[in-house]
């Protein structure tokens, strides 16, 4: 059996998970390399008679961390100035012939140490060097010298390493909280564990028990990495959404459980790393000085030193009910961390908050939230030690809770903290910033429990509010913010904002101007925290316009005062009167004027799909056997819209000279689409009879697929229905299309049998 065949066999053996796979693969590779080296140096080998040479495993291979796609990092060590090229070739070529990836170098100990003196990667790779074959004394000499040099130059190495860690974490983000974590390079990932061990080899930077905690976290993260390589067949370390189910299945858990385990492990690593690098930073400082202030008027018994908040020995947390929040606020405002000793004393001695909370305690809690993004890391540190849960027991259900859709970028707990932080930045938009930040923290608190998360969240808030000492009317506001936290973005993107029925419906739901302003700020904070797909200039403009109209309505203003863009406008009517076909594009809008006939809307939608464009909204109208349709679009890949090509294709389609079905099939083949994930909600169709007095609103929820709007629009054409307005929203891998439709004579769709048949056809088209 060849080496490649053995790797394939081990990879196919699903019982070999994590380190078990690594050990089995190393047990194959090590003796194979030893035999290869010895054969090359043997009497009949190409490098016969070679002495004072050794084959050394370095880097990840030296550590013994071998995933299916890992490189074999090897150093051919020799004492003489020249080593026979035949020896290197006799080792490297068989590895390449086996189809394995190889990192290789040929050096003397002096050369290796000289390079390591100036190159951090080389220096760290030698810290895990492991003898394989040849002159064992030569290898031992290098290993001893490399460690001695690492300790001797610790100050410079640790400075470089600390900076490299910060740069890497900034580039790759958090492992614990991101939808698609980078298992190796992200903050809290495997590379952080390696870096801590390298730092420990220079100076003692870990506390008692840290090494064991890192080992446990490594088992989780490395196990996921091995399974990811196995599932994808490539050396990828980013655990994408589409691969999570396969990785979880390989590990015998659900995808949610997998992501929660990864989050827990990564948070442990990040917690230990933050503290360790703070200690490294303090040890590297030329002098120890107080950072910040020490004021007995503002923070008696607290000191900020070397970037950490410390409790003076004279302070007894048992006698200071609000001390946890006070310490946390100081840390947030000063950009500091709570020292581990501070955490330990607070965990051991701080009392549970009395219920209901005092006004002072609640103000402390709100004050911490109003520190914005500076508070996130501090609150997560409190949560790591169980202190935050004392104030909000409901937090346990959302901790490390994944949101496995392409719409959300964070776990539920991190999303709530991000929302509260964003809300703090918008506090000047409302008279009640306290309720705004609390609403941000609690709007999704019902997730992670059975049932609809909004309804569950409302029930929880009805208990949380009184426990926090909030008046009943303030609790009611928080309940409403939870109830309606999706109202504004949903209406803005799915309904006709020029329809008075739309505005009146939102006004009735919200109730008053102050709640509307709170809800508007929460909507922005929530959407930004959700991810870039949830908030951009287009949606922001729609939400602002909706809020403007609803506020005008709630203030008793005349709806006629609000300027409404007429559709079709005077220019459209003039062009329609000419009876000529017109296809024109400007900015992000395609306008088509043509003879009114069934399927016109779907043809244009099909062309836009062929061109790789996403439709955000569309308006249509007819007059004297002529129709006008306006499509607002964006490029699926963020590139410039190729309007000349699009206009030409639309003209061909209107003339019946473009094979839309065939073109779409070609595009689908070119841009292959993965099957819909099994946990996605199935397609659904809803009829909303209250959303408009002049049209029937049909909502279609479907999986995002090339040509989805085209296929749905064809159904309306098949039933001889006119699409007056369409609103299209993409939520990750799901689209929500809202169509204002009527019969050709303008009447509503109220026949039950017709609705059932229409629903059946729409579900088929959306499937």
XYZ file of C-alpha atoms in Angstrom:
767
model
C 0.000 0.000 0.000
C 1.400 3.392 -0.995
C 1.572 6.319 1.389
C -1.203 8.113 -0.498
C -3.415 5.028 -0.345
C -2.798 4.740 3.392
C -3.789 8.389 3.879
C -6.932 7.768 1.876
C -7.703 4.710 3.992
C -7.210 6.586 7.266
C -9.279 9.515 6.031
C -12.110 7.148 5.133
C -12.033 5.583 8.608
C -14.642 7.701 10.415
C -13.726 6.170 13.754
C -10.416 8.045 13.681
C -11.342 11.457 15.008
C -9.062 14.305 16.015
C -5.832 13.160 17.640
C -6.655 9.522 16.893
C -6.386 10.323 13.189
C -3.244 12.376 13.746
C -1.586 9.596 15.744
C -2.495 6.970 13.146
C -1.216 9.080 10.253
C 1.992 9.954 12.092
C 2.483 6.262 12.935
C 2.439 5.638 9.189
C 4.521 8.595 8.024
C 7.266 8.458 10.666
C 8.540 4.933 9.912
C 8.118 5.491 6.178
C 10.360 8.563 6.358
C 12.857 6.749 8.573
C 13.033 3.897 6.068
C 13.371 6.335 3.174
C 16.210 8.195 4.895
C 18.046 5.017 5.892
C 17.712 3.548 2.407
C 19.136 6.719 0.887
C 22.136 6.642 3.243
C 22.579 2.875 3.056
C 25.264 1.048 1.095
C 23.154 0.890 -2.030
C 21.521 4.286 -1.615
C 22.148 7.428 -3.689
C 23.708 9.114 -0.623
C 25.682 6.124 0.613
C 28.137 6.937 3.331
C 26.494 10.185 4.373
C 27.075 10.860 8.054
C 26.318 13.669 10.469
C 22.928 14.253 8.881
C 19.477 13.984 10.380
C 15.879 14.203 9.278
C 13.852 16.394 11.645
C 10.108 17.011 11.837
C 9.343 20.673 12.579
C 6.288 22.912 12.861
C 2.939 21.166 12.940
C 4.429 17.814 11.974
C 6.951 18.175 14.776
C 4.070 18.827 17.174
C 2.300 15.793 15.814
C -0.717 17.796 14.627
C -1.602 16.138 11.351
C -4.986 16.643 9.743
C -5.750 14.974 6.394
C -4.645 18.063 4.479
C -1.659 19.042 6.616
C 1.783 19.679 5.175
C 4.750 17.571 6.212
C 7.275 20.111 7.523
C 10.774 18.605 7.342
C 14.277 19.850 7.974
C 17.247 17.960 6.564
C 19.939 18.807 9.069
C 23.649 18.340 8.375
C 26.908 19.392 9.952
C 29.093 19.800 6.883
C 28.837 22.778 4.589
C 27.512 20.597 1.821
C 25.089 17.720 1.904
C 24.682 15.440 -1.103
C 21.820 16.697 -3.252
C 21.000 13.068 -3.840
C 20.012 12.690 -0.179
C 17.497 15.526 -0.308
C 16.116 14.312 -3.609
C 15.806 10.766 -2.289
C 13.556 12.061 0.506
C 11.610 14.909 -1.102
C 10.688 13.277 -4.410
C 8.936 10.215 -2.952
C 6.819 12.553 -0.826
C 5.869 14.613 -3.851
C 5.262 11.455 -5.872
C 2.820 10.357 -3.175
C 0.832 13.544 -3.768
C 1.559 14.961 -0.310
C 2.299 18.586 0.484
C 5.821 19.185 1.739
C 7.492 22.046 3.545
C 11.230 21.419 3.376
C 14.609 22.946 4.079
C 18.246 21.792 4.147
C 20.383 23.550 6.750
C 23.220 23.204 9.224
C 22.420 23.928 12.888
C 24.203 27.262 12.569
C 22.170 28.187 9.495
C 18.914 27.198 11.161
C 19.711 29.174 14.301
C 20.905 32.162 12.305
C 17.669 32.275 10.343
C 15.630 31.753 13.511
C 17.350 34.730 15.125
C 15.694 37.038 12.605
C 12.594 35.091 11.571
C 9.801 34.383 14.038
C 8.226 31.588 11.988
C 11.510 29.704 11.776
C 12.163 30.208 15.476
C 8.758 28.848 16.493
C 8.990 25.905 14.097
C 12.188 24.786 15.831
C 10.481 24.829 19.238
C 8.513 21.734 18.205
C 11.366 19.994 16.381
C 11.316 16.191 16.686
C 14.011 13.735 15.615
C 13.041 11.231 12.935
C 16.165 9.607 11.510
C 19.911 9.915 11.233
C 22.231 11.590 13.717
C 20.170 11.933 16.899
C 22.894 13.933 18.640
C 22.824 16.482 15.838
C 19.078 16.902 16.270
C 19.380 17.145 20.052
C 22.062 19.798 19.661
C 19.793 21.892 17.452
C 16.762 21.505 19.716
C 18.721 22.495 22.812
C 20.300 25.483 21.072
C 16.973 26.622 19.594
C 15.307 26.630 23.007
C 18.264 28.405 24.584
C 18.185 31.067 21.883
C 14.413 31.441 22.319
C 14.837 32.079 26.029
C 17.838 34.357 25.557
C 16.055 36.541 23.009
C 12.702 36.249 24.778
C 12.065 39.982 24.921
C 12.384 40.433 21.163
C 10.613 37.201 20.259
C 7.695 37.868 22.616
C 7.283 41.395 21.293
C 7.118 40.057 17.743
C 4.861 37.197 18.737
C 2.451 39.444 20.627
C 2.184 41.803 17.650
C 1.745 38.898 15.247
C -1.056 37.470 17.374
C -2.892 40.807 17.408
C -2.532 41.233 13.633
C -3.692 37.694 12.939
C -6.724 37.981 15.200
C -7.722 41.276 13.591
C -7.521 39.662 10.154
C -9.406 36.453 10.880
C -11.898 37.481 13.580
C -13.386 35.513 16.436
C -13.705 31.748 16.430
C -16.289 31.766 19.219
C -18.851 34.174 17.824
C -18.662 34.111 14.032
C -21.004 32.168 11.779
C -18.067 30.726 9.816
C -15.059 30.597 12.158
C -11.434 30.226 11.083
C -10.489 27.301 13.312
C -6.748 27.757 13.055
C -5.980 31.453 12.665
C -8.973 33.131 14.339
C -9.026 34.576 17.850
C -9.412 31.663 20.241
C -8.292 29.177 17.593
C -5.533 26.608 17.343
C -2.825 29.115 16.463
C -3.536 30.995 19.683
C -2.898 27.774 21.608
C 0.386 27.295 19.766
C 1.410 30.898 20.436
C 0.728 30.550 24.151
C 2.900 27.453 24.311
C 5.679 29.252 22.471
C 5.413 32.147 24.919
C 5.450 29.731 27.846
C 8.701 28.288 26.516
C 10.275 31.728 26.920
C 8.703 32.858 30.185
C 6.045 31.607 32.527
C 2.901 33.272 31.189
C 0.242 30.695 32.083
C -1.559 30.354 35.394
C -2.215 27.094 37.213
C -4.693 24.984 35.290
C -4.340 26.948 32.044
C -2.312 24.261 30.287
C -4.962 21.634 30.988
C -7.737 23.975 29.812
C -5.842 24.641 26.592
C -5.381 20.912 26.023
C -9.124 20.334 26.381
C -9.977 23.187 24.032
C -7.433 21.919 21.517
C -9.134 18.529 21.414
C -12.382 20.196 20.324
C -10.845 22.560 17.785
C -8.419 20.049 16.296
C -11.148 17.421 16.096
C -13.283 19.830 14.081
C -10.325 20.695 11.845
C -9.600 17.050 11.058
C -13.245 16.438 10.226
C -13.382 19.575 8.080
C -10.439 18.372 5.988
C -12.101 14.974 5.746
C -15.486 16.372 4.714
C -14.202 18.846 2.126
C -11.231 16.925 0.777
C -9.071 20.028 1.013
C -6.911 21.733 3.673
C -9.470 24.387 4.576
C -9.579 25.787 8.097
C -12.638 28.028 7.756
C -15.698 26.111 8.883
C -18.250 27.402 6.409
C -21.966 27.158 6.926
C -22.368 24.636 4.131
C -19.781 22.281 5.664
C -20.994 22.390 9.265
C -23.569 19.628 8.916
C -21.054 17.199 7.404
C -18.428 17.996 10.040
C -20.965 17.595 12.832
C -22.158 14.284 11.411
C -18.578 13.040 11.313
C -18.198 13.905 14.984
C -21.523 12.330 15.931
C -23.241 15.527 17.084
C -25.747 18.022 15.721
C -24.459 21.072 13.894
C -25.736 23.363 16.651
C -23.948 21.295 19.283
C -20.758 21.336 17.225
C -20.774 25.113 16.925
C -21.588 25.536 20.618
C -18.660 23.279 21.551
C -16.342 25.219 19.283
C -17.548 28.498 20.774
C -17.004 27.257 24.318
C -13.504 26.021 23.515
C -12.560 29.201 21.674
C -13.827 31.419 24.485
C -11.660 29.501 26.923
C -8.614 29.940 24.701
C -9.315 33.644 24.166
C -9.827 34.204 27.896
C -6.492 32.580 28.761
C -4.733 34.297 25.858
C -5.962 37.780 26.758
C -4.654 37.415 30.281
C -1.383 35.855 29.191
C -0.616 38.551 26.646
C -1.456 41.226 29.209
C 1.157 39.654 31.468
C 3.597 39.514 28.579
C 2.932 43.171 27.843
C 3.532 44.106 31.462
C 6.776 42.138 31.551
C 7.965 43.838 28.374
C 7.251 47.335 29.657
C 10.321 49.345 30.558
C 8.667 50.412 33.768
C 5.499 49.612 35.628
C 3.132 52.524 35.923
C -0.473 53.130 36.716
C -2.605 53.383 33.609
C -5.579 55.650 34.038
C -6.555 56.902 37.436
C -7.121 56.022 41.024
C -9.918 57.994 42.586
C -11.592 57.191 45.850
C -14.395 59.568 44.939
C -15.348 57.672 41.765
C -14.056 54.178 42.379
C -12.995 53.553 45.948
C -10.841 50.477 46.270
C -10.212 50.076 42.535
C -6.917 50.479 40.738
C -6.198 50.275 37.014
C -2.675 49.020 36.574
C -0.960 47.587 33.503
C -4.263 47.446 31.654
C -6.055 45.500 34.385
C -8.607 46.492 37.007
C -7.577 45.341 40.468
C -9.418 45.304 43.772
C -7.498 46.581 46.748
C -7.148 44.046 49.523
C -9.238 46.207 51.830
C -12.315 45.853 49.615
C -14.807 43.140 50.506
C -17.185 42.510 47.579
C -19.704 41.000 49.984
C -20.504 44.500 51.242
C -20.775 46.150 47.818
C -23.812 44.806 45.878
C -23.039 46.921 42.818
C -19.286 46.324 42.813
C -19.313 43.845 39.910
C -20.971 46.379 37.618
C -18.805 49.211 38.929
C -15.613 47.274 38.251
C -16.881 46.282 34.799
C -17.754 49.869 33.914
C -14.317 51.085 34.973
C -12.751 48.394 32.789
C -14.927 49.356 29.816
C -14.312 53.087 30.108
C -10.555 52.629 30.519
C -10.113 49.940 27.881
C -8.834 47.601 30.580
C -9.498 44.021 31.608
C -10.597 42.611 34.919
C -7.604 40.893 36.486
C -8.085 37.206 37.165
C -7.683 37.846 40.875
C -10.486 40.399 40.623
C -12.732 37.876 38.898
C -11.963 35.233 41.487
C -12.756 37.521 44.412
C -15.973 38.724 42.807
C -17.097 35.181 42.009
C -16.352 34.061 45.545
C -17.607 37.045 47.518
C -19.983 39.210 45.465
C -23.621 38.749 46.559
C -26.456 37.887 44.223
C -28.368 41.046 43.294
C -31.387 41.596 45.511
C -34.756 41.583 43.750
C -36.180 43.878 42.648
C -33.050 45.789 41.788
C -32.451 49.149 43.330
C -32.485 52.178 41.051
C -28.729 52.517 41.613
C -28.043 48.924 40.549
C -30.181 49.268 37.434
C -28.434 52.516 36.529
C -25.088 50.730 36.928
C -26.253 47.968 34.589
C -27.517 50.438 31.995
C -24.350 52.499 32.391
C -22.249 49.471 31.526
C -24.324 48.828 28.398
C -24.005 52.472 27.398
C -20.234 52.056 27.244
C -20.971 50.577 23.822
C -18.476 48.334 22.094
C -15.936 48.864 24.854
C -18.275 46.917 27.137
C -18.547 43.799 24.967
C -15.268 42.174 25.946
C -15.814 43.061 29.593
C -19.308 41.547 29.669
C -18.065 38.421 27.918
C -15.374 38.104 30.582
C -18.056 38.406 33.276
C -20.042 35.755 31.445
C -17.029 33.437 31.276
C -16.864 33.354 35.066
C -20.639 33.220 35.581
C -20.989 36.752 36.948
C -23.151 38.145 34.156
C -25.662 35.338 34.493
C -26.290 36.405 38.080
C -27.918 39.538 36.707
C -29.585 37.872 33.755
C -30.197 34.144 34.364
C -31.949 33.926 30.995
C -28.561 34.489 29.352
C -27.626 30.827 29.763
C -29.985 29.791 26.950
C -28.421 32.163 24.406
C -24.786 31.681 25.408
C -22.754 30.333 22.468
C -26.036 29.742 20.636
C -25.275 29.552 16.903
C -27.472 31.215 14.304
C -26.777 28.943 11.402
C -27.894 31.032 8.466
C -25.999 33.241 6.066
C -27.916 36.287 7.302
C -26.476 36.405 10.830
C -22.746 36.657 11.421
C -22.703 36.187 15.212
C -23.918 33.769 17.852
C -27.051 34.918 19.681
C -25.236 36.169 22.782
C -22.677 38.142 20.792
C -25.427 39.488 18.539
C -27.308 40.828 21.563
C -24.197 42.524 22.928
C -23.392 43.993 19.514
C -26.955 45.279 19.211
C -26.824 46.897 22.647
C -23.483 48.487 21.749
C -24.861 49.839 18.472
C -27.912 51.105 20.340
C -25.669 52.989 22.768
C -24.250 54.905 19.812
C -27.797 55.893 18.770
C -28.899 57.006 22.238
C -29.349 60.634 21.192
C -32.235 59.639 18.914
C -34.589 58.940 21.803
C -35.599 60.371 25.161
C -35.162 56.931 26.764
C -31.663 55.665 25.991
C -31.937 53.292 28.952
C -34.831 51.442 27.345
C -33.057 51.482 23.993
C -29.931 49.673 25.232
C -32.008 47.276 27.337
C -34.160 46.592 24.289
C -31.022 45.873 22.280
C -29.801 43.425 24.907
C -33.140 41.632 25.261
C -34.818 41.700 21.843
C -33.705 38.126 20.971
C -33.520 36.762 24.514
C -36.172 34.170 23.615
C -33.868 32.340 21.209
C -32.536 28.979 22.313
C -35.856 27.947 23.833
C -38.820 26.046 22.365
C -41.405 28.112 20.550
C -41.419 31.340 18.577
C -38.457 33.340 19.847
C -40.351 36.626 19.830
C -43.276 35.319 21.866
C -40.927 33.539 24.269
C -38.840 36.694 24.566
C -41.878 38.798 25.419
C -42.797 36.388 28.209
C -39.255 36.481 29.572
C -39.118 40.283 29.488
C -42.374 40.437 31.436
C -40.417 38.746 34.243
C -37.073 40.442 33.665
C -38.472 43.980 33.801
C -39.964 43.741 37.322
C -36.858 41.915 38.536
C -34.774 44.857 37.340
C -37.070 47.194 39.233
C -38.551 48.758 36.115
C -41.981 50.403 36.324
C -44.754 48.475 34.602
C -44.970 51.011 31.784
C -41.249 50.651 31.012
C -41.526 46.874 31.017
C -44.423 47.210 28.578
C -42.225 49.283 26.264
C -39.498 46.608 26.325
C -42.098 43.943 25.580
C -43.291 45.982 22.601
C -39.734 46.457 21.344
C -39.312 42.692 21.414
C -42.712 42.128 19.795
C -42.050 44.541 16.931
C -38.272 44.394 16.497
C -38.689 43.047 12.946
C -41.698 45.185 12.038
C -39.972 48.146 10.401
C -37.477 46.246 8.219
C -40.105 43.704 7.189
C -42.663 46.332 6.201
C -40.083 48.596 4.577
C -38.798 45.824 2.316
C -42.016 43.884 1.698
C -44.790 46.462 1.452
C -45.736 49.454 -0.681
C -44.819 52.520 1.386
C -47.024 54.766 -0.733
C -50.096 52.766 0.322
C -51.902 54.488 3.248
C -52.981 51.075 4.535
C -49.327 50.156 5.067
C -48.610 53.300 7.076
C -51.764 53.042 9.171
C -51.010 49.425 10.021
C -47.540 50.244 11.353
C -48.858 53.252 13.261
C -51.522 51.134 14.940
C -48.932 48.534 15.932
C -46.420 51.023 17.340
C -48.863 53.298 19.126
C -46.949 56.545 19.677
C -44.048 58.586 18.347
C -41.614 57.827 21.198
C -42.003 54.075 20.733
C -41.575 54.552 16.999
C -38.281 56.360 17.570
C -37.115 53.666 19.975
C -38.080 51.001 17.468
C -36.348 52.822 14.607
C -33.092 53.066 16.567
C -33.368 49.431 17.661
C -33.988 48.377 14.057
C -30.783 50.043 12.904
C -28.758 48.694 15.830
C -30.129 45.173 15.337
C -29.648 45.182 11.581
C -26.051 46.393 11.748
C -25.296 43.717 14.346
C -26.923 41.072 12.153
C -24.542 41.574 9.255
C -23.903 43.483 6.039
C -26.746 41.714 4.245
C -29.215 43.094 6.788
C -28.345 46.774 6.569
C -27.158 48.959 3.747
C -28.049 52.271 2.106
C -31.026 50.782 0.277
C -32.685 49.306 3.357
C -31.725 52.282 5.523
C -33.478 54.625 3.090
C -36.588 52.444 3.042
C -36.770 52.250 6.839
C -36.222 56.009 7.205
C -38.969 56.697 4.693
C -41.328 54.347 6.505
C -40.542 55.971 9.866
C -41.069 59.433 8.379
C -44.477 58.496 7.068
C -45.567 56.694 10.227
C -44.411 59.550 12.462
C -46.350 61.975 10.276
C -49.421 59.769 10.652
C -49.031 59.440 14.437
C -48.620 63.207 14.749
C -51.981 63.737 13.083
C -50.558 65.044 9.836
C -52.417 65.025 6.541
C -51.209 62.054 4.456
C -51.628 64.166 1.325
C -48.826 66.433 2.527
C -46.311 63.621 2.149
C -44.736 63.668 -1.258
C -45.363 60.418 -3.114
C -43.427 59.548 -6.233
C -46.058 58.980 -8.901
C -45.874 55.765 -10.884
C -46.211 55.876 -13.788
C -45.015 59.481 -13.924
C -45.693 61.976 -16.686
C -42.707 60.864 -18.744
C -43.756 57.220 -18.485
C -47.263 58.142 -19.661
C -45.914 60.085 -22.601
C -43.771 57.148 -23.705
C -46.658 54.719 -23.220
C -48.894 56.925 -25.354
C -46.437 56.614 -28.222
C -47.047 52.878 -28.384
C -43.333 52.222 -28.899
C -41.252 49.673 -26.997
C -38.730 51.382 -24.729
C -35.987 49.701 -22.700
C -33.732 52.060 -20.764
C -31.496 51.946 -17.714
C -30.207 54.586 -15.347
C -28.337 54.172 -12.073
C -29.825 51.032 -10.493
C -33.165 51.008 -12.316
C -34.273 49.271 -15.508
C -37.452 50.633 -17.093
C -39.384 48.691 -19.714
C -42.354 50.043 -21.674
C -44.033 47.602 -24.032
C -47.343 46.255 -25.208
C -49.202 44.806 -22.237
C -49.277 41.031 -22.441
C -49.055 38.035 -20.105
C -45.547 37.111 -19.059
C -43.966 40.521 -19.633
C -42.872 40.831 -16.002
C -41.463 37.297 -15.877
C -39.500 37.746 -19.119
C -37.710 40.797 -17.784
C -37.107 39.051 -14.444
C -35.592 36.121 -16.331
C -33.175 38.346 -18.238
C -32.065 40.019 -15.017
C -31.364 36.599 -13.503
C -29.343 35.581 -16.569
C -27.291 38.768 -16.144
C -26.535 37.910 -12.512
C -28.625 40.740 -11.090
C -30.778 40.702 -7.964
C -34.098 42.529 -8.059
C -34.799 44.556 -4.935
C -38.145 46.003 -5.930
C -40.311 46.361 -8.976
C -43.314 48.465 -9.955
C -45.694 47.857 -12.821
C -48.692 49.612 -14.317
C -50.766 49.416 -17.490
C -52.606 52.032 -19.524
C -54.417 51.643 -22.837
C -52.880 48.262 -23.665
C -49.369 49.475 -22.784
C -47.413 48.438 -19.695
C -44.550 50.045 -17.826
C -42.298 48.124 -15.461
C -39.448 49.497 -13.361
C -36.966 47.137 -11.694
C -34.519 48.334 -9.040
C -31.557 45.957 -9.099
C -28.124 45.292 -7.668
C -25.315 43.084 -8.902
C -25.157 39.702 -7.181
C -21.364 39.938 -7.071
C -21.066 43.639 -6.251
C -19.764 44.569 -9.719
C -20.948 47.293 -12.072
C -24.238 46.491 -13.756
C -23.593 45.728 -17.474
C -26.550 47.806 -18.637
C -25.749 47.738 -22.366
C -25.775 43.935 -22.341
C -28.878 43.781 -20.152
C -30.855 46.206 -22.323
C -29.918 44.261 -25.456
C -31.042 40.968 -23.905
C -34.345 42.465 -22.717
C -35.045 43.711 -26.235
C -34.370 40.225 -27.613
C -36.608 38.662 -24.958
C -39.471 41.025 -25.785
C -39.126 40.053 -29.449
C -39.246 36.356 -28.537
C -35.674 35.844 -29.685
C -34.031 34.860 -26.378
C -34.201 31.380 -24.892
C -34.608 32.366 -21.259
C -34.997 28.826 -19.930
C -31.880 27.579 -21.724
C -29.834 30.625 -20.716
C -30.868 30.197 -17.080
C -29.967 26.516 -17.172
C -26.523 27.424 -18.519
C -26.014 29.969 -15.753
C -27.072 27.471 -13.105
C -24.563 24.954 -14.479
C -21.816 27.601 -14.566
C -22.525 28.850 -11.057
C -23.282 25.507 -9.459
C -25.581 25.756 -6.483
C -25.409 23.491 -3.473
C -28.603 21.722 -2.450
C -30.603 23.637 0.129
C -29.561 22.819 3.668
C -32.049 20.467 5.347
C -32.573 22.822 8.287
C -33.835 25.668 6.083
C -37.573 26.330 6.334
C -39.557 24.898 3.422
C -41.029 27.227 0.797
C -44.247 28.911 1.901
C -46.960 31.140 0.446
C -49.028 33.643 2.452
C -51.957 35.825 1.374
C -52.266 39.141 3.246
C -55.695 40.696 2.831
C -55.035 43.534 5.270
C -51.932 44.979 3.649
C -53.699 46.844 0.834
C -57.152 47.948 -0.271
C -56.271 47.918 -3.963
C -54.376 44.656 -4.449
C -53.934 41.225 -2.927
C -50.518 40.846 -1.345
C -48.962 37.424 -1.904
C -45.779 36.602 -0.006
C -43.573 33.816 -1.319
C -40.811 32.456 0.928
C -38.318 30.353 -1.006
C -34.718 29.190 -1.059
C -32.443 31.629 -2.864
C -31.850 30.154 -6.294
C -30.870 31.624 -9.640
C -34.054 32.576 -11.486
C -36.372 32.216 -8.470
C -38.208 35.489 -9.204
C -38.593 34.511 -12.854
C -40.171 31.175 -12.005
C -42.564 32.697 -9.481
C -43.539 35.526 -11.836
C -44.329 32.988 -14.573
C -46.959 31.491 -12.284
C -48.780 34.823 -12.014
C -48.669 35.122 -15.806
C -50.061 31.602 -16.132
C -53.053 32.668 -14.028
C -53.493 35.924 -16.016
C -52.727 38.004 -12.924
C -51.092 41.418 -13.045
C -48.135 42.165 -10.780
C -48.555 45.797 -9.736
C -45.666 45.982 -7.274
C -43.037 43.513 -6.143
C -40.726 43.743 -3.140
C -37.839 41.301 -3.024
C -35.757 40.629 0.089
C -32.872 38.185 0.464
C -32.288 36.868 3.986
C -29.151 34.787 3.687
C -30.179 31.639 1.838
C -33.883 32.517 1.865
C -35.766 35.045 -0.236
C -39.041 36.701 0.722
C -40.904 38.107 -2.273
C -44.047 40.171 -1.770
C -46.267 40.717 -4.815
C -49.178 43.155 -5.085
C -51.357 41.361 -7.639
C -54.781 41.871 -9.176
C -56.902 40.400 -11.925
C -56.600 42.094 -15.296
C -59.645 44.224 -14.431
C -58.017 45.403 -11.178
C -60.105 43.244 -8.844
C -58.671 41.408 -5.839
C -57.830 37.698 -5.655
C -60.568 36.517 -3.319
C -61.709 33.231 -4.851
C -60.731 30.433 -2.441
C -60.326 27.751 -5.116
C -58.163 30.060 -7.210
C -56.012 30.843 -4.196
C -55.450 27.169 -3.453
C -54.445 26.468 -7.041
C -52.218 29.550 -7.122
C -50.544 28.524 -3.876
C -49.903 25.025 -5.208
C -48.244 26.404 -8.337
C -46.190 28.973 -6.437
C -44.890 26.335 -4.027
C -43.877 24.178 -6.964
C -42.068 27.110 -8.595
C -40.332 28.022 -5.337
C -39.229 24.483 -4.513
